[in-house]
Amino acid sequence: MIIDCAIYENGVRRDGKVELEHAYDVRHEPGRFVWIGLYEPTEQEFDTLRREFDLHPLAVEDARHGHQRPKIEEYGDVLFVVLHMIETGETELRVGEVDVFVGRNFILSVRTGVEKGFRDVRARAEREPELLRRGPGYVLYALMDAVVDRYFPILQTIEVDLERIEEEIFAATSPRANIEALYVLKQRLMAFRHAVGPLLESLGNITGARVPGVCGGMQEYFRDIADHLQRLNQTIESIRDTASTAISVNLSMITLQESENMKRLAAYAALIAVPTLIVGIYGMNFDYMPELRWHYGYALVWGLMAAIDGYIFYRLRKARWL
Amino acid sequence: MIIDCAIYENGVRRDGKVELEHAYDVRHEPGRFVWIGLYEPTEQEFDTLRREFDLHPLAVEDARHGHQRPKIEEYGDVLFVVLHMIETGETELRVGEVDVFVGRNFILSVRTGVEKGFRDVRARAEREPELLRRGPGYVLYALMDAVVDRYFPILQTIEVDLERIEEEIFAATSPRANIEALYVLKQRLMAFRHAVGPLLESLGNITGARVPGVCGGMQEYFRDIADHLQRLNQTIESIRDTASTAISVNLSMITLQESENMKRLAAYAALIAVPTLIVGIYGMNFDYMPELRWHYGYALVWGLMAAIDGYIFYRLRKARWL
Amino acid sequence: MIIDCAIYENGVRRDGKVELEHAYDVRHEPGRFVWIGLYEPTEQEFDTLRREFDLHPLAVEDARHGHQRPKIEEYGDVLFVVLHMIETGETELRVGEVDVFVGRNFILSVRTGVEKGFRDVRARAEREPELLRRGPGYVLYALMDAVVDRYFPILQTIEVDLERIEEEIFAATSPRANIEALYVLKQRLMAFRHAVGPLLESLGNITGARVPGVCGGMQEYFRDIADHLQRLNQTIESIRDTASTAISVNLSMITLQESENMKRLAAYAALIAVPTLIVGIYGMNFDYMPELRWHYGYALVWGLMAAIDGYIFYRLRKARWL
Amino acid sequence: MIIDCAIYENGVRRDGKVELEHAYDVRHEPGRFVWIGLYEPTEQEFDTLRREFDLHPLAVEDARHGHQRPKIEEYGDVLFVVLHMIETGETELRVGEVDVFVGRNFILSVRTGVEKGFRDVRARAEREPELLRRGPGYVLYALMDAVVDRYFPILQTIEVDLERIEEEIFAATSPRANIEALYVLKQRLMAFRHAVGPLLESLGNITGARVPGVCGGMQEYFRDIADHLQRLNQTIESIRDTASTAISVNLSMITLQESENMKRLAAYAALIAVPTLIVGIYGMNFDYMPELRWHYGYALVWGLMAAIDGYIFYRLRKARWL
Amino acid sequence: MIIDCAIYENGVRRDGKVELEHAYDVRHEPGRFVWIGLYEPTEQEFDTLRREFDLHPLAVEDARHGHQRPKIEEYGDVLFVVLHMIETGETELRVGEVDVFVGRNFILSVRTGVEKGFRDVRARAEREPELLRRGPGYVLYALMDAVVDRYFPILQTIEVDLERIEEEIFAATSPRANIEALYVLKQRLMAFRHAVGPLLESLGNITGARVPGVCGGMQEYFRDIADHLQRLNQTIESIRDTASTAISVNLSMITLQESENMKRLAAYAALIAVPTLIVGIYGMNFDYMPELRWHYGYALVWGLMAAIDGYIFYRLRKARWL
């Protein structure tokens, strides 16, 4: 599905929505470029684009199949960029993909699997014609910047989740739920690692010594994206590290809890076992057991048991077993 | 065993199956190349090939012995490529090997240890003569692409297995089976790591700055394979990481389960120990124990025991020990 | 808020506080430079600075938003440096930021989030005009040196904390508090890692082969800072490593403690269970039980129980269960 | 002790055993080289060799002291190579050393600490004069190849050991023996890591861009050794990884076993505690306890106990606690 | 404190002890150099040295403050080297520092914090004038070699300690002491890591492609030191790895011990609980309990209890619970 297709001349959008056929013609005129946004295109649309813009079959193949790693690759003059988009779904994260083809006079973005598009990016870009004049390279920057900036709030919810779990770990109320939550959190984090890591690596290709033509004079902009990715990366690594520690701390807390329960259990056992022995003694049937004949024998036994249990209780309380 | 042996002229297969002897002669004519597929060749076949195609003895030695790491090595003009092939056997993965010798006018593939061959690769290649015209370098690409693409579905079954184990870990029904399953899964994953990692490393040799002659003009194709390998690598690392976490989570679950069993055990012990003490008291033989004379003494003891146990039960239930 | 704004001529401060407007003019005269210190500037101040000193919008954007990773970036002739400042807050560390813009004739430092400023740095620098004569590059060094030197005492308090926790781990008195303390310590350490690591990496940009103009002839000074950062880094890694070991040692101590408690518990259980069995025996109601008739039967049972418990106690004490 | 000392002319051995003195003279004649094999030489022999072959004092010092890391170092024209040799001793691995000095016209190998020498290597080399003609560089290759190939079978026994331990871990019969076995296995593996890792690193010196004179034209051979070392390295890493997992799996199995024992213990306790309570009830001395008067009271109690225990048993069996 | 100060001419020491003032003059004469050894110098001595030998203020600052990481830095023509010295103190290791300034005609060594100096190094060097003739670069080598060689015996005591702890772990007698010992051992190891690691890194500066003037022609010597450091490094890593494994093995042993204790405990509990139930049965007060009337009833119960306990004992012994 074609979302939008427009021709830009010196950074200004030509009026009205352009038909694809005209877009193809126009792109050969100097000082102009076409920006086409697609959402889950059909096989047919893919074919047309490939033919008209002379895209490399391997790149088109990648875009068609999806599930690529983020990457920035040169196919002759054309840059092929794969980005992961991450959205919060109902229960877990939804990972989509944008595949961008950038040529001298055109930029095509192919979005799949996520709802939010790039209308706002286009609108903002059109409000800044002096930047848009730089051509498709700037549009690529704007798209990447948008995609990367959208990672931050989602990653932040993961951070907030982790802090909540931490508190619960030390409260030690629901160790089982904590383990599961940490496990799920680590899985969700994986989506970010797969989105951020490879992209950061690939960015070296367009910020390093030899820069592809379409990104010429834009290094500082792409370096800025690299910087954002590095911040994300650092946050991801921190969360990962903390989550691992949290898992092992949780295990310590479980063991500790067990240890304390055992102490309490032992304490109560002592409080019952000793009187049980005493009453056993006076349940014996010896002919000659003077205490049994005493008038206050029974009461004395009660007193004895109370005294012993009192003492045991006092000792255990002091040792913090109770 | 020779599976197939054909001569290609401008990308088109010459009619009929060619005898090995003719293949040797033809390979010196320009614009042509021989493609020979072998399956577990005999010592004699190895010798003939080595002599006729002037292969380096060390490379032939490697192919003969098998059990090599995946690699891409240059011996003069000839490229020697070792690939691991992975098939699902009955109980565990079956790891085979393809050794490929690529020269200017010939390509030999030697397969051992796995059932599935490259008939489909040859058939597809023959349907695309404009690509096959590029020569043995393209055939090498096609073979590598086929081998690498076959890793995906098998790796996916491992991923599915892991997800099933995860569910069982949190269900906590069969911790012992889970440990074993995770252990086996990690072992199976090792086969992939050994297949993918070294190959990815070696691919640098034919996609980097200095490319061997037979792969000239094919960099984008081999980069595509490198990209697939990197995706595999990423998946492998994710599974590995998750499996490690799963092992430690499983241990946490075992400890937790034990802790909960102990609490339940302690709870039941309390429900029995307290009445046991009470009945012990009224089993004492003191002459003067007024309760023993009461008509409803016995019934009262029953009531007392029920009340105490009821109270204990209520408290333990509230504390979630029961 | 503008903290201070002064013009330096051959390393000597011109009398009095300079108005911002004059500062802008003066900066184009050779042999002079402006040093402006700001604290959490307003949007308006940011705009003025950007316009007058011709700062790159992306750098200003970073400074405005804050929460950047430490970095040293070149925007044309201007160096943009981000540093983290760490102060001890009441309960946890307070992480602030200094953003420094260094041009040929000016240096601007923008501090946010921390209380302590750079008055002392400016005062010291003004006492050494022969060094200050080197220009904004030297001021940058002085600022970075001050920021980095302030890390040391705070990191040391973390080290001292760790040593205290270590002692408590082996004393095994409060395992629960230890886990929490170690967890918090690791979190605090993270702030240092984020402050030190990226900065050390970035420093390569101004101590390596190609040095930006404003830092010319200052390599030895910046190398000195790199050296300090490396020492910090080493300390951080040591603490991290030790804290991880401490967490696992703490778990071992918990398990060990549990094991010893269980042994003591078992020992006491034995001391009670055996007499309980004995008194049970003489509570049986058989018609013919000769011991029951003996005059000293009861006393003998007491003796028997004392003897058996004495023996058990002696054995358990020897086995160090008690 | 001099094992063998021979002069080779165009790859062919001169008849008879040569005296050391003649060897020294001959080595200056073109097209010839001396190959001397020594076993734990005396101080005097070391001195003679150093003087006659003009070896660097630091290299000789290393050879004399032994306990070096594997390495390949150039001292002027002379290559100094240290290799570890590993033999299976009675209870643990025996690690010896070969120090090889390779010059333009000579090769000296100094073996210490292991029994097996290089007679077979020399014999095989002498059977292939066309290779031996290449000079001392080829002999170096032959020696290294022999040393490295001898690692494989020993490493394989470690692999077999590990598999045996794995089975026992899951059989869970002897956890204590398993821990010890894994610990010893890891120690033995360390010997291999120390033998393989540094050598692989050093090999870069003679397979890379700048190759020392004595190894000229032999790169493919040394790359083959590097390849073998990489295979060893991979196997070592796999074993290491698996052994670590096995240690943690073993711990899980111990905990699991403990947990299951506790369940069984709790089950039996329940089967005894409940009847104990019941018999306690009918041991009470109340005047009015109707059941005591019933003729079948006693039998009924037996029945009751059997019924309750039967029910408990059934429930526990179903819950797999028994 | 000045330990020694001498002028060397063509590798030979000029007679007598030289006054510092003369040393300064002499150092400008060709073919001569001054070697000054200091121990914890005063501020005043530092100032004199800095002025006379024109040392860089940052380097002097480092030497004055101490607590530097080992490093080798060039300040113009002067090399500034920091080494850690390690001595065995009473309870823990004592880490000192040597700071060496090496110029064309002078070498100054500043030792702090350790007792053992370099008298023996100077004496040995003076006995080898042909080496000493090479100048301050050789003295630097001699000092570094001495410092590094002194690491070996101390590291060996750590290795011996580790072996002793290993034995105790498997003997399982004192798990608590083992944990502490392993923890302390890891801390001690840290001192070595901090001494060896950074120095090895820095050595690249004087053994690599561009060598500072004062070390000219000495690469093989410094490479030898690098080699020693690498051996130390390897040993350190091995100990570290083994100590980590030992900590986790110790935990396994504790858990295992606990598990076995629990089994024994359960076994004894069974031996007591069953007879307790039996005697409880015959303590019941039913009117009609035929066994109570039997003449040998009591004896039979004893027999029954003995038989049951005998059987339980036999079963548990067979299951190795006892």
Coordinates of N, CA, C and O in Angstrom, one line a residue, chain E residues 237-298:
Chain E
E237 N 45.6 -15.8 35.2 CA 44.3 -16.2 34.7 C 43.9 -17.6 35.1 O 42.7 -17.8 35.4
S238 N 44.8 -18.5 35.1 CA 44.5 -19.9 35.5 C 44.1 -19.9 36.9 O 43.1 -20.6 37.2
I239 N 44.8 -19.2 37.8 CA 44.5 -19.3 39.2 C 43.1 -18.7 39.4 O 42.2 -19.2 40.1
R240 N 42.8 -17.5 38.7 CA 41.5 -16.9 38.8 C 40.4 -17.8 38.4 O 39.4 -18.0 39.1
D241 N 40.6 -18.4 37.3 CA 39.6 -19.3 36.8 C 39.4 -20.5 37.7 O 38.2 -20.9 38.1
T242 N 40.5 -21.1 38.2 CA 40.4 -22.2 39.1 C 39.7 -21.8 40.4 O 38.9 -22.5 41.0
A243 N 40.1 -20.6 40.9 CA 39.5 -20.1 42.2 C 38.0 -20.0 42.0 O 37.2 -20.3 42.9
S244 N 37.6 -19.4 40.9 CA 36.1 -19.3 40.7 C 35.4 -20.6 40.7 O 34.4 -20.8 41.3
T245 N 36.0 -21.6 39.9 CA 35.5 -22.9 39.9 C 35.4 -23.5 41.3 O 34.4 -24.1 41.7
A246 N 36.5 -23.2 42.1 CA 36.6 -23.8 43.4 C 35.5 -23.2 44.3 O 34.9 -23.9 45.1
I247 N 35.2 -21.9 44.1 CA 34.1 -21.3 44.9 C 32.8 -22.0 44.6 O 32.1 -22.4 45.6
S248 N 32.6 -22.3 43.4 CA 31.3 -22.9 43.0 C 31.3 -24.4 43.4 O 30.3 -24.9 43.8
V249 N 32.4 -25.0 43.3 CA 32.5 -26.4 43.7 C 32.3 -26.5 45.2 O 31.6 -27.4 45.7
N250 N 32.9 -25.5 46.0 CA 32.7 -25.5 47.4 C 31.2 -25.4 47.8 O 30.7 -26.1 48.7
L251 N 30.5 -24.6 47.0 CA 29.1 -24.4 47.3 C 28.4 -25.8 47.0 O 27.5 -26.2 47.8
S252 N 28.8 -26.4 45.9 CA 28.2 -27.7 45.6 C 28.5 -28.7 46.8 O 27.6 -29.5 47.2
M253 N 29.7 -28.7 47.3 CA 30.0 -29.6 48.3 C 29.2 -29.3 49.6 O 28.8 -30.2 50.3
I254 N 29.0 -28.0 49.9 CA 28.2 -27.7 51.1 C 26.8 -28.2 50.9 O 26.2 -28.8 51.8
T255 N 26.2 -28.0 49.7 CA 24.9 -28.4 49.4 C 24.8 -30.0 49.5 O 23.9 -30.5 50.1
L256 N 25.8 -30.6 49.0 CA 25.9 -32.0 49.0 C 26.0 -32.6 50.4 O 25.3 -33.5 50.8
Q257 N 26.8 -31.9 51.2 CA 27.0 -32.3 52.6 C 25.7 -32.2 53.3 O 25.3 -33.1 54.1
E258 N 25.0 -31.1 53.1 CA 23.7 -30.8 53.7 C 22.7 -31.9 53.3 O 22.0 -32.5 54.2
S259 N 22.8 -32.3 52.0 CA 21.9 -33.3 51.6 C 22.1 -34.6 52.2 O 21.2 -35.3 52.6
E260 N 23.4 -34.9 52.4 CA 23.8 -36.2 53.1 C 23.4 -36.2 54.6 O 23.0 -37.2 55.1
N261 N 23.7 -35.1 55.2 CA 23.3 -35.0 56.6 C 21.8 -35.2 56.8 O 21.4 -35.8 57.7
M262 N 21.0 -34.6 55.8 CA 19.6 -34.7 55.9 C 19.2 -36.2 55.8 O 18.3 -36.6 56.5
K263 N 19.8 -36.9 54.9 CA 19.5 -38.3 54.7 C 19.8 -39.1 56.0 O 19.0 -39.9 56.5
R264 N 21.0 -38.8 56.6 CA 21.3 -39.5 57.9 C 20.3 -39.1 58.9 O 19.8 -40.0 59.7
L265 N 20.0 -37.9 59.0 CA 19.0 -37.4 60.0 C 17.7 -38.1 59.8 O 17.1 -38.6 60.8
A266 N 17.3 -38.2 58.6 CA 16.0 -38.9 58.3 C 16.0 -40.3 58.7 O 15.1 -40.9 59.2
A267 N 17.2 -40.9 58.4 CA 17.4 -42.4 58.7 C 17.2 -42.6 60.2 O 16.5 -43.5 60.7
Y268 N 17.9 -41.7 61.0 CA 17.8 -41.9 62.5 C 16.4 -41.6 62.9 O 15.9 -42.3 63.8
A269 N 15.8 -40.6 62.3 CA 14.4 -40.3 62.7 C 13.5 -41.5 62.5 O 12.7 -41.8 63.3
A270 N 13.7 -42.2 61.4 CA 12.9 -43.4 61.1 C 13.1 -44.5 62.1 O 12.2 -45.1 62.6
L271 N 14.4 -44.6 62.6 CA 14.7 -45.7 63.5 C 14.0 -45.4 64.9 O 13.8 -46.3 65.7
I272 N 13.8 -44.2 65.2 CA 13.1 -43.8 66.4 C 11.6 -43.7 66.3 O 10.9 -44.2 67.2
A273 N 11.2 -43.2 65.2 CA 9.7 -42.9 65.1 C 8.9 -44.2 65.0 O 7.8 -44.2 65.6
V274 N 9.4 -45.2 64.4 CA 8.6 -46.4 64.2 C 8.4 -47.1 65.6 O 7.2 -47.3 66.0
P275 N 9.4 -47.3 66.4 CA 9.2 -47.9 67.7 C 8.3 -47.0 68.6 O 7.5 -47.5 69.4
T276 N 8.5 -45.7 68.4 CA 7.6 -44.8 69.2 C 6.1 -45.0 68.9 O 5.3 -45.0 69.8
L277 N 5.8 -45.2 67.7 CA 4.5 -45.5 67.3 C 4.0 -46.8 67.9 O 2.9 -46.9 68.5
I278 N 4.9 -47.8 67.9 CA 4.5 -49.2 68.4 C 4.2 -49.1 69.9 O 3.2 -49.6 70.4
V279 N 5.2 -48.4 70.6 CA 4.9 -48.3 72.1 C 3.7 -47.5 72.4 O 3.0 -47.7 73.4
G280 N 3.4 -46.6 71.5 CA 2.2 -45.8 71.6 C 0.9 -46.7 71.6 O 0.0 -46.6 72.3
I281 N 1.0 -47.6 70.6 CA -0.1 -48.6 70.5 C -0.4 -49.3 71.7 O -1.6 -49.4 72.2
Y282 N 0.7 -49.8 72.4 CA 0.4 -50.6 73.6 C 0.3 -49.8 74.8 O 0.3 -50.3 75.9
G283 N 0.3 -48.5 74.6 CA 0.0 -47.6 75.7 C -1.5 -47.2 75.7 O -2.0 -46.5 76.6
M284 N -2.2 -47.7 74.7 CA -3.7 -47.4 74.7 C -4.4 -48.1 75.8 O -4.0 -49.2 76.3
N285 N -5.5 -47.6 76.2 CA -6.2 -48.1 77.3 C -7.5 -48.9 77.0 O -8.4 -48.9 77.8
F286 N -7.5 -49.5 75.8 CA -8.7 -50.3 75.5 C -8.9 -51.4 76.5 O -8.0 -52.0 76.9
D287 N -10.2 -51.7 76.8 CA -10.5 -52.8 77.7 C -10.0 -54.1 77.1 O -9.4 -54.9 77.8
Y288 N -10.3 -54.2 75.8 CA -10.0 -55.5 75.2 C -8.8 -55.4 74.2 O -8.9 -55.0 73.1
M289 N -7.6 -55.6 74.8 CA -6.5 -55.6 73.9 C -5.7 -56.9 74.2 O -4.9 -56.9 75.2
P290 N -6.0 -58.0 73.5 CA -5.4 -59.3 73.9 C -3.9 -59.3 74.2 O -3.5 -59.9 75.1
E291 N -3.1 -58.7 73.3 CA -1.7 -58.8 73.5 C -1.2 -58.4 74.9 O -0.3 -58.9 75.4
L292 N -2.0 -57.4 75.4 CA -1.5 -56.9 76.7 C -1.6 -58.0 77.8 O -0.9 -57.9 78.8
R293 N -2.4 -59.0 77.5 CA -2.6 -60.0 78.5 C -1.6 -61.1 78.4 O -1.3 -61.9 79.3
W294 N -1.0 -61.3 77.2 CA 0.0 -62.3 77.0 C 1.1 -62.2 77.9 O 1.6 -61.1 78.2
H295 N 1.6 -63.3 78.3 CA 2.8 -63.3 79.3 C 4.0 -62.8 78.6 O 4.8 -62.0 79.2
Y296 N 4.2 -63.1 77.3 CA 5.4 -62.7 76.7 C 5.1 -61.5 75.8 O 5.9 -61.1 74.9
G297 N 4.0 -60.8 76.0 CA 3.6 -59.7 75.1 C 4.7 -58.6 75.1 O 5.2 -58.2 74.0
Y298 N 5.1 -58.2 76.3 CA 6.1 -57.2 76.4 C 7.4 -57.6 75.7 O 8.0 -56.8 74.9

